[in-house]
């Protein structure tokens, strides 16, 4: 004998519903009730702005401490590569702090470094206000390149590295490194000066782990030739280098990369066929890549056509 299942066990709409737990999304659900949304108050705008500003400041400090930092060019010693003078709109440059952790410092690169103890004359003096509030604002502004940092920092171009011997000059008034003349297209001679005004100095062998640095404005730069009395005392330890100057970021009219022409490249005198090796290698490598790309496209086309047929 079969038993017929009926709907008698189903409670009516008015019976038993009060004993059931409310279902999410139903009219009785207190979570989705309109009053619950109103209870969640929005944070005040000033608090959100404060959090945003604090986060931005922390990120700025971290980036400029470990990755890169904006520096104000303080003097005319690197004219006309970098522009700086008292009372004018000085260049702001982005200094890469990371690159020298993975590569060596090369001649021709423009670097920012802390002045070693032997360097008594600064490119500039960065004064801080005695007012603690103003001094704090100056420190914050220095983080984003709106004010000079309160440090003994310099910016110069690397001329020679550890173990090399540098001197001035040959009969054409060019610097010599290991007896070979340098190619220096970046040198700026102020009006009224010329290569004949290149101040001569005796040969100096740069200590290992140090750099010989000079300004591009050759007659208006206090650099390795004069700091510490000149000679080996003018060399800068590589450990004092903060980073490599990469780009001029301000003012907008000066946006450009900072050249790092190696002045020793011509002195090294690599044969012409060796200079063409990188380009030749690039062309040779391009053919197999192109062939592989064509084969890959052909296979993908066949697969696509096969799927469309089926």
PDB file of C-alpha atoms in Angstrom:
ATOM      1  CA  UNK A   1       0.000   0.000   0.000  1.00  0.00           C
ATOM      2  CA  UNK A   2       1.527   3.243  -1.059  1.00  0.00           C
ATOM      3  CA  UNK A   3       1.665   6.354   1.074  1.00  0.00           C
ATOM      4  CA  UNK A   4       0.795   9.628  -0.540  1.00  0.00           C
ATOM      5  CA  UNK A   5       2.929  12.619   0.386  1.00  0.00           C
ATOM      6  CA  UNK A   6       0.881  15.715   0.963  1.00  0.00           C
ATOM      7  CA  UNK A   7       1.620  19.354   1.630  1.00  0.00           C
ATOM      8  CA  UNK A   8       0.044  19.184   5.077  1.00  0.00           C
ATOM      9  CA  UNK A   9       3.416  19.377   6.823  1.00  0.00           C
ATOM     10  CA  UNK A  10       4.220  22.775   5.301  1.00  0.00           C
ATOM     11  CA  UNK A  11       3.468  25.628   7.658  1.00  0.00           C
ATOM     12  CA  UNK A  12       1.302  28.328   6.326  1.00  0.00           C
ATOM     13  CA  UNK A  13       2.587  31.803   5.769  1.00  0.00           C
ATOM     14  CA  UNK A  14       1.285  32.857   9.123  1.00  0.00           C
ATOM     15  CA  UNK A  15       2.180  29.786  11.131  1.00  0.00           C
ATOM     16  CA  UNK A  16       5.596  28.684  12.293  1.00  0.00           C
ATOM     17  CA  UNK A  17       7.481  31.480  10.607  1.00  0.00           C
ATOM     18  CA  UNK A  18       8.058  33.206  13.911  1.00  0.00           C
ATOM     19  CA  UNK A  19      10.045  30.226  15.153  1.00  0.00           C
ATOM     20  CA  UNK A  20      12.389  30.229  12.189  1.00  0.00           C
ATOM     21  CA  UNK A  21      15.714  32.154  12.261  1.00  0.00           C
ATOM     22  CA  UNK A  22      15.651  35.140   9.921  1.00  0.00           C
ATOM     23  CA  UNK A  23      17.119  34.516   6.490  1.00  0.00           C
ATOM     24  CA  UNK A  24      19.858  36.849   5.245  1.00  0.00           C
ATOM     25  CA  UNK A  25      18.403  39.342   2.833  1.00  0.00           C
ATOM     26  CA  UNK A  26      14.832  38.928   4.176  1.00  0.00           C
ATOM     27  CA  UNK A  27      12.820  41.757   5.596  1.00  0.00           C
ATOM     28  CA  UNK A  28      13.548  40.525   9.112  1.00  0.00           C
ATOM     29  CA  UNK A  29      17.313  40.422   8.651  1.00  0.00           C
ATOM     30  CA  UNK A  30      18.760  43.078  11.018  1.00  0.00           C
ATOM     31  CA  UNK A  31      22.117  43.018   9.259  1.00  0.00           C
ATOM     32  CA  UNK A  32      20.770  44.340   5.987  1.00  0.00           C
ATOM     33  CA  UNK A  33      18.211  46.549   7.596  1.00  0.00           C
ATOM     34  CA  UNK A  34      18.531  50.162   6.526  1.00  0.00           C
ATOM     35  CA  UNK A  35      19.102  51.268  10.080  1.00  0.00           C
ATOM     36  CA  UNK A  36      22.269  49.166  10.326  1.00  0.00           C
ATOM     37  CA  UNK A  37      23.870  50.969   7.409  1.00  0.00           C
ATOM     38  CA  UNK A  38      23.126  54.280   8.988  1.00  0.00           C
ATOM     39  CA  UNK A  39      24.813  53.177  12.202  1.00  0.00           C
ATOM     40  CA  UNK A  40      28.112  52.830  10.331  1.00  0.00           C
ATOM     41  CA  UNK A  41      29.390  56.360  10.389  1.00  0.00           C
ATOM     42  CA  UNK A  42      31.768  57.572   7.690  1.00  0.00           C
ATOM     43  CA  UNK A  43      35.164  58.849   8.815  1.00  0.00           C
ATOM     44  CA  UNK A  44      35.526  62.626   8.701  1.00  0.00           C
ATOM     45  CA  UNK A  45      37.196  64.019   5.597  1.00  0.00           C
ATOM     46  CA  UNK A  46      39.980  65.602   7.619  1.00  0.00           C
ATOM     47  CA  UNK A  47      40.884  62.227   9.082  1.00  0.00           C
ATOM     48  CA  UNK A  48      41.048  60.583   5.660  1.00  0.00           C
ATOM     49  CA  UNK A  49      43.216  63.418   4.376  1.00  0.00           C
ATOM     50  CA  UNK A  50      45.486  63.094   7.403  1.00  0.00           C
ATOM     51  CA  UNK A  51      45.901  59.358   6.842  1.00  0.00           C
ATOM     52  CA  UNK A  52      46.588  59.937   3.139  1.00  0.00           C
ATOM     53  CA  UNK A  53      49.190  62.618   3.865  1.00  0.00           C
ATOM     54  CA  UNK A  54      50.880  60.455   6.508  1.00  0.00           C
ATOM     55  CA  UNK A  55      51.043  57.455   4.174  1.00  0.00           C
ATOM     56  CA  UNK A  56      52.478  59.576   1.369  1.00  0.00           C
ATOM     57  CA  UNK A  57      55.114  61.015   3.701  1.00  0.00           C
ATOM     58  CA  UNK A  58      56.183  57.579   4.950  1.00  0.00           C
ATOM     59  CA  UNK A  59      56.450  56.236   1.388  1.00  0.00           C
ATOM     60  CA  UNK A  60      58.434  59.315   0.341  1.00  0.00           C
ATOM     61  CA  UNK A  61      60.903  58.855   3.200  1.00  0.00           C
ATOM     62  CA  UNK A  62      61.334  55.137   2.435  1.00  0.00           C
ATOM     63  CA  UNK A  63      61.821  55.726  -1.292  1.00  0.00           C
ATOM     64  CA  UNK A  64      64.290  58.572  -0.815  1.00  0.00           C
ATOM     65  CA  UNK A  65      66.207  56.689   1.877  1.00  0.00           C
ATOM     66  CA  UNK A  66      66.695  53.449  -0.026  1.00  0.00           C
ATOM     67  CA  UNK A  67      65.905  53.958  -3.723  1.00  0.00           C
ATOM     68  CA  UNK A  68      66.204  57.519  -4.989  1.00  0.00           C
ATOM     69  CA  UNK A  69      66.201  61.099  -3.788  1.00  0.00           C
ATOM     70  CA  UNK A  70      65.822  64.551  -5.265  1.00  0.00           C
ATOM     71  CA  UNK A  71      68.751  66.918  -4.671  1.00  0.00           C
ATOM     72  CA  UNK A  72      69.056  70.621  -5.293  1.00  0.00           C
ATOM     73  CA  UNK A  73      72.074  71.660  -7.350  1.00  0.00           C
ATOM     74  CA  UNK A  74      73.677  74.297  -5.123  1.00  0.00           C
ATOM     75  CA  UNK A  75      76.473  75.842  -7.162  1.00  0.00           C
ATOM     76  CA  UNK A  76      77.834  76.577 -10.629  1.00  0.00           C
ATOM     77  CA  UNK A  77      80.535  73.913 -10.482  1.00  0.00           C
ATOM     78  CA  UNK A  78      78.656  71.577 -12.869  1.00  0.00           C
ATOM     79  CA  UNK A  79      77.555  74.176 -15.425  1.00  0.00           C
ATOM     80  CA  UNK A  80      76.224  73.675 -18.029  1.00  0.00           C
ATOM     81  CA  UNK A  81      75.336  70.062 -17.405  1.00  0.00           C
ATOM     82  CA  UNK A  82      73.585  71.068 -14.176  1.00  0.00           C
ATOM     83  CA  UNK A  83      72.413  74.582 -13.419  1.00  0.00           C
ATOM     84  CA  UNK A  84      72.822  76.139 -10.002  1.00  0.00           C
ATOM     85  CA  UNK A  85      73.526  79.562  -8.588  1.00  0.00           C
ATOM     86  CA  UNK A  86      72.592  81.852  -5.719  1.00  0.00           C
ATOM     87  CA  UNK A  87      69.159  83.407  -6.191  1.00  0.00           C
ATOM     88  CA  UNK A  88      68.285  81.537  -9.408  1.00  0.00           C
ATOM     89  CA  UNK A  89      66.033  78.581 -10.229  1.00  0.00           C
ATOM     90  CA  UNK A  90      68.386  75.736  -9.453  1.00  0.00           C
ATOM     91  CA  UNK A  91      68.075  72.302 -11.062  1.00  0.00           C
ATOM     92  CA  UNK A  92      66.592  69.455  -9.054  1.00  0.00           C
ATOM     93  CA  UNK A  93      68.088  66.096  -9.946  1.00  0.00           C
ATOM     94  CA  UNK A  94      66.924  62.562  -9.186  1.00  0.00           C
ATOM     95  CA  UNK A  95      69.761  60.552  -7.648  1.00  0.00           C
ATOM     96  CA  UNK A  96      69.639  56.770  -8.040  1.00  0.00           C
ATOM     97  CA  UNK A  97      70.799  55.169  -4.783  1.00  0.00           C
ATOM     98  CA  UNK A  98      70.366  51.587  -5.929  1.00  0.00           C
ATOM     99  CA  UNK A  99      72.509  51.190  -9.044  1.00  0.00           C
ATOM    100  CA  UNK A 100      75.911  51.115  -7.317  1.00  0.00           C
ATOM    101  CA  UNK A 101      74.822  48.236  -5.112  1.00  0.00           C
ATOM    102  CA  UNK A 102      74.913  46.078  -8.245  1.00  0.00           C
ATOM    103  CA  UNK A 103      77.473  47.793 -10.493  1.00  0.00           C
ATOM    104  CA  UNK A 104      80.778  49.635 -10.321  1.00  0.00           C
ATOM    105  CA  UNK A 105      81.225  53.382 -10.555  1.00  0.00           C
ATOM    106  CA  UNK A 106      82.532  54.265 -14.001  1.00  0.00           C
ATOM    107  CA  UNK A 107      84.444  57.309 -15.324  1.00  0.00           C
ATOM    108  CA  UNK A 108      82.156  59.975 -16.750  1.00  0.00           C
ATOM    109  CA  UNK A 109      79.269  59.332 -14.365  1.00  0.00           C
ATOM    110  CA  UNK A 110      77.901  62.244 -12.345  1.00  0.00           C
ATOM    111  CA  UNK A 111      77.680  61.288  -8.684  1.00  0.00           C
ATOM    112  CA  UNK A 112      76.417  62.843  -5.461  1.00  0.00           C
ATOM    113  CA  UNK A 113      78.559  62.084  -2.425  1.00  0.00           C
ATOM    114  CA  UNK A 114      79.139  63.078   1.173  1.00  0.00           C
ATOM    115  CA  UNK A 115      82.176  65.266   1.622  1.00  0.00           C
ATOM    116  CA  UNK A 116      84.987  63.256   3.272  1.00  0.00           C
ATOM    117  CA  UNK A 117      86.765  64.798   6.281  1.00  0.00           C
ATOM    118  CA  UNK A 118      89.576  66.135   4.092  1.00  0.00           C
ATOM    119  CA  UNK A 119      87.065  68.160   2.062  1.00  0.00           C
ATOM    120  CA  UNK A 120      86.798  71.350   4.069  1.00  0.00           C
ATOM    121  CA  UNK A 121      85.247  73.647   1.457  1.00  0.00           C
ATOM    122  CA  UNK A 122      81.642  73.016   0.584  1.00  0.00           C
ATOM    123  CA  UNK A 123      79.959  73.720  -2.727  1.00  0.00           C
ATOM    124  CA  UNK A 124      77.324  75.425  -0.605  1.00  0.00           C
ATOM    125  CA  UNK A 125      76.238  75.912   2.989  1.00  0.00           C
ATOM    126  CA  UNK A 126      72.764  74.706   3.967  1.00  0.00           C
ATOM    127  CA  UNK A 127      71.551  76.756   6.908  1.00  0.00           C
ATOM    128  CA  UNK A 128      68.748  75.626   9.194  1.00  0.00           C
ATOM    129  CA  UNK A 129      66.514  77.996  11.123  1.00  0.00           C
ATOM    130  CA  UNK A 130      66.783  78.154  14.903  1.00  0.00           C
ATOM    131  CA  UNK A 131      63.002  77.936  15.016  1.00  0.00           C
ATOM    132  CA  UNK A 132      62.165  74.227  15.533  1.00  0.00           C
ATOM    133  CA  UNK A 133      58.972  74.458  13.471  1.00  0.00           C
ATOM    134  CA  UNK A 134      60.689  76.149  10.525  1.00  0.00           C
ATOM    135  CA  UNK A 135      63.635  73.748  10.804  1.00  0.00           C
ATOM    136  CA  UNK A 136      61.259  70.766  10.650  1.00  0.00           C
ATOM    137  CA  UNK A 137      59.552  72.185   7.572  1.00  0.00           C
ATOM    138  CA  UNK A 138      62.955  72.701   5.927  1.00  0.00           C
ATOM    139  CA  UNK A 139      63.879  69.078   6.650  1.00  0.00           C
ATOM    140  CA  UNK A 140      60.613  67.817   5.142  1.00  0.00           C
ATOM    141  CA  UNK A 141      61.089  70.066   2.096  1.00  0.00           C
ATOM    142  CA  UNK A 142      64.616  68.692   1.595  1.00  0.00           C
ATOM    143  CA  UNK A 143      63.152  65.189   1.233  1.00  0.00           C
ATOM    144  CA  UNK A 144      61.385  66.173  -1.977  1.00  0.00           C
ATOM    145  CA  UNK A 145      64.068  68.516  -3.282  1.00  0.00           C
ATOM    146  CA  UNK A 146      62.404  71.798  -2.359  1.00  0.00           C
ATOM    147  CA  UNK A 147      65.243  72.702   0.018  1.00  0.00           C
ATOM    148  CA  UNK A 148      68.918  71.685   0.245  1.00  0.00           C
ATOM    149  CA  UNK A 149      69.620  68.767   2.606  1.00  0.00           C
ATOM    150  CA  UNK A 150      71.393  69.561   5.854  1.00  0.00           C
ATOM    151  CA  UNK A 151      74.461  67.613   4.757  1.00  0.00           C
ATOM    152  CA  UNK A 152      77.929  68.164   3.343  1.00  0.00           C
ATOM    153  CA  UNK A 153      76.956  66.878  -0.078  1.00  0.00           C
ATOM    154  CA  UNK A 154      78.687  67.471  -3.392  1.00  0.00           C
ATOM    155  CA  UNK A 155      77.941  66.678  -7.014  1.00  0.00           C
ATOM    156  CA  UNK A 156      80.840  66.074  -9.429  1.00  0.00           C
ATOM    157  CA  UNK A 157      81.839  63.965 -12.399  1.00  0.00           C
ATOM    158  CA  UNK A 158      84.064  60.911 -12.002  1.00  0.00           C
ATOM    159  CA  UNK A 159      87.314  61.357 -13.925  1.00  0.00           C
ATOM    160  CA  UNK A 160      89.406  58.421 -12.706  1.00  0.00           C
ATOM    161  CA  UNK A 161      88.944  55.423 -10.424  1.00  0.00           C
ATOM    162  CA  UNK A 162      91.153  53.558  -7.978  1.00  0.00           C
ATOM    163  CA  UNK A 163      94.611  52.632  -9.281  1.00  0.00           C
ATOM    164  CA  UNK A 164      94.560  55.090 -12.181  1.00  0.00           C
ATOM    165  CA  UNK A 165      96.946  58.043 -12.465  1.00  0.00           C
ATOM    166  CA  UNK A 166      95.520  61.427 -13.400  1.00  0.00           C
ATOM    167  CA  UNK A 167      97.358  64.626 -14.275  1.00  0.00           C
ATOM    168  CA  UNK A 168      96.985  67.928 -16.100  1.00  0.00           C
ATOM    169  CA  UNK A 169      97.785  68.517 -18.844  1.00  0.00           C
ATOM    170  CA  UNK A 170      99.171  67.646 -22.276  1.00  0.00           C
ATOM    171  CA  UNK A 171     100.220  70.231 -24.872  1.00  0.00           C
ATOM    172  CA  UNK A 172      96.548  70.616 -25.891  1.00  0.00           C
ATOM    173  CA  UNK A 173      95.533  71.336 -22.288  1.00  0.00           C
ATOM    174  CA  UNK A 174      93.701  68.008 -21.890  1.00  0.00           C
ATOM    175  CA  UNK A 175      93.603  65.878 -18.755  1.00  0.00           C
ATOM    176  CA  UNK A 176      95.574  62.655 -18.874  1.00  0.00           C
ATOM    177  CA  UNK A 177      94.651  59.350 -17.234  1.00  0.00           C
ATOM    178  CA  UNK A 178      97.382  56.733 -17.314  1.00  0.00           C
ATOM    179  CA  UNK A 179      99.166  58.933 -19.844  1.00  0.00           C
ATOM    180  CA  UNK A 180      96.267  59.096 -22.317  1.00  0.00           C
ATOM    181  CA  UNK A 181      94.247  62.258 -23.078  1.00  0.00           C
ATOM    182  CA  UNK A 182      90.587  62.382 -22.157  1.00  0.00           C
ATOM    183  CA  UNK A 183      87.659  63.217 -24.415  1.00  0.00           C
ATOM    184  CA  UNK A 184      85.541  65.666 -22.398  1.00  0.00           C
ATOM    185  CA  UNK A 185      82.776  67.281 -24.480  1.00  0.00           C
ATOM    186  CA  UNK A 186      80.872  68.240 -21.310  1.00  0.00           C
ATOM    187  CA  UNK A 187      83.454  70.802 -20.092  1.00  0.00           C
ATOM    188  CA  UNK A 188      82.127  74.349 -19.814  1.00  0.00           C
ATOM    189  CA  UNK A 189      84.513  77.271 -20.139  1.00  0.00           C
ATOM    190  CA  UNK A 190      83.116  80.434 -18.591  1.00  0.00           C
ATOM    191  CA  UNK A 191      83.239  83.625 -20.668  1.00  0.00           C
ATOM    192  CA  UNK A 192      86.778  84.887 -20.663  1.00  0.00           C
ATOM    193  CA  UNK A 193      88.293  81.449 -20.005  1.00  0.00           C
ATOM    194  CA  UNK A 194      89.563  78.684 -22.281  1.00  0.00           C
ATOM    195  CA  UNK A 195      91.417  75.352 -22.115  1.00  0.00           C
ATOM    196  CA  UNK A 196      94.608  77.334 -21.598  1.00  0.00           C
ATOM    197  CA  UNK A 197      93.240  78.197 -18.136  1.00  0.00           C
ATOM    198  CA  UNK A 198      93.230  74.540 -17.106  1.00  0.00           C
ATOM    199  CA  UNK A 199      95.242  74.615 -13.869  1.00  0.00           C
ATOM    200  CA  UNK A 200      98.085  72.081 -14.129  1.00  0.00           C
ATOM    201  CA  UNK A 201      98.715  69.563 -11.374  1.00  0.00           C
ATOM    202  CA  UNK A 202     101.284  66.805 -10.921  1.00  0.00           C
ATOM    203  CA  UNK A 203     100.411  63.139 -11.507  1.00  0.00           C
ATOM    204  CA  UNK A 204      98.239  61.625  -8.745  1.00  0.00           C
ATOM    205  CA  UNK A 205      97.617  57.907  -8.411  1.00  0.00           C
ATOM    206  CA  UNK A 206      94.084  57.475  -7.074  1.00  0.00           C
ATOM    207  CA  UNK A 207      94.004  55.148  -4.035  1.00  0.00           C
ATOM    208  CA  UNK A 208      92.160  51.865  -4.490  1.00  0.00           C
ATOM    209  CA  UNK A 209      88.505  52.177  -3.567  1.00  0.00           C
ATOM    210  CA  UNK A 210      88.536  55.931  -4.234  1.00  0.00           C
ATOM    211  CA  UNK A 211      87.561  58.322  -7.022  1.00  0.00           C
ATOM    212  CA  UNK A 212      89.033  61.410  -8.631  1.00  0.00           C
ATOM    213  CA  UNK A 213      86.159  63.828  -9.261  1.00  0.00           C
ATOM    214  CA  UNK A 214      85.959  67.219 -10.968  1.00  0.00           C
ATOM    215  CA  UNK A 215      83.296  69.755 -11.934  1.00  0.00           C
ATOM    216  CA  UNK A 216      82.314  70.357 -15.549  1.00  0.00           C
ATOM    217  CA  UNK A 217      82.751  74.102 -14.997  1.00  0.00           C
ATOM    218  CA  UNK A 218      86.467  73.529 -14.915  1.00  0.00           C
ATOM    219  CA  UNK A 219      87.587  77.017 -13.847  1.00  0.00           C
ATOM    220  CA  UNK A 220      84.907  77.374 -11.153  1.00  0.00           C
ATOM    221  CA  UNK A 221      84.909  74.101  -9.258  1.00  0.00           C
ATOM    222  CA  UNK A 222      86.500  73.220  -5.936  1.00  0.00           C
ATOM    223  CA  UNK A 223      87.106  69.515  -6.455  1.00  0.00           C
ATOM    224  CA  UNK A 224      89.766  66.802  -6.102  1.00  0.00           C
ATOM    225  CA  UNK A 225      92.398  69.195  -7.422  1.00  0.00           C
ATOM    226  CA  UNK A 226      92.075  71.540  -4.420  1.00  0.00           C
ATOM    227  CA  UNK A 227      90.156  69.839  -1.627  1.00  0.00           C
ATOM    228  CA  UNK A 228      92.344  68.654   1.221  1.00  0.00           C
ATOM    229  CA  UNK A 229      95.292  70.385  -0.365  1.00  0.00           C
ATOM    230  CA  UNK A 230      94.998  68.311  -3.541  1.00  0.00           C
ATOM    231  CA  UNK A 231      96.818  65.109  -4.357  1.00  0.00           C
ATOM    232  CA  UNK A 232      95.572  61.881  -2.773  1.00  0.00           C
ATOM    233  CA  UNK A 233      93.785  63.928  -0.095  1.00  0.00           C
ATOM    234  CA  UNK A 234      91.410  65.144  -2.781  1.00  0.00           C
ATOM    235  CA  UNK A 235      90.278  61.627  -3.690  1.00  0.00           C
ATOM    236  CA  UNK A 236      86.797  60.581  -2.556  1.00  0.00           C
ATOM    237  CA  UNK A 237      86.228  57.111  -1.027  1.00  0.00           C
ATOM    238  CA  UNK A 238      83.598  55.147  -2.931  1.00  0.00           C
ATOM    239  CA  UNK A 239      81.881  54.465   0.398  1.00  0.00           C
ATOM    240  CA  UNK A 240      80.930  58.160   0.541  1.00  0.00           C
ATOM    241  CA  UNK A 241      79.018  58.028  -2.742  1.00  0.00           C
ATOM    242  CA  UNK A 242      75.264  58.414  -2.242  1.00  0.00           C
ATOM    243  CA  UNK A 243      74.215  57.625  -5.788  1.00  0.00           C
ATOM    244  CA  UNK A 244      74.245  58.409  -9.481  1.00  0.00           C
ATOM    245  CA  UNK A 245      72.556  61.553 -10.812  1.00  0.00           C
ATOM    246  CA  UNK A 246      70.114  60.315 -13.439  1.00  0.00           C
ATOM    247  CA  UNK A 247      67.570  62.944 -14.469  1.00  0.00           C
ATOM    248  CA  UNK A 248      66.859  66.649 -14.099  1.00  0.00           C
ATOM    249  CA  UNK A 249      63.286  66.701 -12.766  1.00  0.00           C
ATOM    250  CA  UNK A 250      62.817  70.436 -12.146  1.00  0.00           C
ATOM    251  CA  UNK A 251      62.268  72.972 -13.534  1.00  0.00           C
ATOM    252  CA  UNK A 252      60.083  71.481 -16.313  1.00  0.00           C
ATOM    253  CA  UNK A 253      61.977  73.445 -18.972  1.00  0.00           C
ATOM    254  CA  UNK A 254      65.102  71.486 -18.007  1.00  0.00           C
ATOM    255  CA  UNK A 255      63.643  67.951 -18.076  1.00  0.00           C
ATOM    256  CA  UNK A 256      66.366  65.710 -19.497  1.00  0.00           C
ATOM    257  CA  UNK A 257      68.684  62.842 -18.693  1.00  0.00           C
ATOM    258  CA  UNK A 258      72.165  63.503 -17.314  1.00  0.00           C
ATOM    259  CA  UNK A 259      74.893  62.372 -19.680  1.00  0.00           C
ATOM    260  CA  UNK A 260      77.552  59.929 -18.497  1.00  0.00           C
ATOM    261  CA  UNK A 261      79.944  60.022 -21.451  1.00  0.00           C
ATOM    262  CA  UNK A 262      83.055  58.017 -20.560  1.00  0.00           C
ATOM    263  CA  UNK A 263      86.011  60.377 -21.165  1.00  0.00           C
ATOM    264  CA  UNK A 264      88.378  57.430 -21.210  1.00  0.00           C
ATOM    265  CA  UNK A 265      86.578  55.600 -24.020  1.00  0.00           C
ATOM    266  CA  UNK A 266      88.587  57.335 -26.742  1.00  0.00           C
ATOM    267  CA  UNK A 267      91.771  57.005 -24.720  1.00  0.00           C
ATOM    268  CA  UNK A 268      91.276  53.259 -24.463  1.00  0.00           C
ATOM    269  CA  UNK A 269      91.175  53.204 -28.255  1.00  0.00           C
ATOM    270  CA  UNK A 270      89.268  49.996 -28.946  1.00  0.00           C
ATOM    271  CA  UNK A 271      89.506  48.905 -32.609  1.00  0.00           C
ATOM    272  CA  UNK A 272      86.567  49.855 -34.803  1.00  0.00           C
ATOM    273  CA  UNK A 273      85.571  46.219 -35.377  1.00  0.00           C
ATOM    274  CA  UNK A 274      85.273  45.738 -31.598  1.00  0.00           C
ATOM    275  CA  UNK A 275      83.020  48.782 -31.326  1.00  0.00           C
ATOM    276  CA  UNK A 276      80.646  47.139 -33.784  1.00  0.00           C
ATOM    277  CA  UNK A 277      80.386  43.888 -31.846  1.00  0.00           C
ATOM    278  CA  UNK A 278      77.287  44.822 -29.798  1.00  0.00           C
ATOM    279  CA  UNK A 279      75.348  45.874 -32.891  1.00  0.00           C
ATOM    280  CA  UNK A 280      76.458  42.768 -34.797  1.00  0.00           C
ATOM    281  CA  UNK A 281      75.455  40.523 -31.925  1.00  0.00           C
ATOM    282  CA  UNK A 282      72.042  42.214 -31.801  1.00  0.00           C
ATOM    283  CA  UNK A 283      71.432  41.638 -35.512  1.00  0.00           C
ATOM    284  CA  UNK A 284      72.595  38.024 -35.300  1.00  0.00           C
ATOM    285  CA  UNK A 285      70.285  37.350 -32.357  1.00  0.00           C
ATOM    286  CA  UNK A 286      67.325  38.987 -34.108  1.00  0.00           C
ATOM    287  CA  UNK A 287      67.097  36.362 -36.898  1.00  0.00           C
ATOM    288  CA  UNK A 288      66.419  33.274 -34.729  1.00  0.00           C
ATOM    289  CA  UNK A 289      63.968  35.278 -32.617  1.00  0.00           C
ATOM    290  CA  UNK A 290      62.117  36.377 -35.766  1.00  0.00           C
ATOM    291  CA  UNK A 291      62.081  32.805 -37.145  1.00  0.00           C
ATOM    292  CA  UNK A 292      60.791  31.414 -33.852  1.00  0.00           C
ATOM    293  CA  UNK A 293      58.047  34.039 -33.785  1.00  0.00           C
ATOM    294  CA  UNK A 294      56.876  33.102 -37.287  1.00  0.00           C
ATOM    295  CA  UNK A 295      56.744  29.379 -36.456  1.00  0.00           C
ATOM    296  CA  UNK A 296      54.824  30.085 -33.281  1.00  0.00           C
ATOM    297  CA  UNK A 297      52.283  32.217 -35.137  1.00  0.00           C
ATOM    298  CA  UNK A 298      51.861  29.496 -37.792  1.00  0.00           C
ATOM    299  CA  UNK A 299      51.145  26.839 -35.160  1.00  0.00           C
ATOM    300  CA  UNK A 300      48.678  29.059 -33.338  1.00  0.00           C
ATOM    301  CA  UNK A 301      46.897  29.738 -36.637  1.00  0.00           C
ATOM    302  CA  UNK A 302      46.571  25.984 -37.345  1.00  0.00           C
ATOM    303  CA  UNK A 303      45.220  25.303 -33.865  1.00  0.00           C
ATOM    304  CA  UNK A 304      42.691  28.131 -34.183  1.00  0.00           C
ATOM    305  CA  UNK A 305      41.540  26.932 -37.620  1.00  0.00           C
ATOM    306  CA  UNK A 306      41.218  23.354 -36.321  1.00  0.00           C
ATOM    307  CA  UNK A 307      38.966  24.451 -33.483  1.00  0.00           C
ATOM    308  CA  UNK A 308      36.764  26.542 -35.772  1.00  0.00           C
ATOM    309  CA  UNK A 309      36.237  23.528 -38.120  1.00  0.00           C
ATOM    310  CA  UNK A 310      35.157  21.216 -35.341  1.00  0.00           C
TER     311      UNK A 310
END
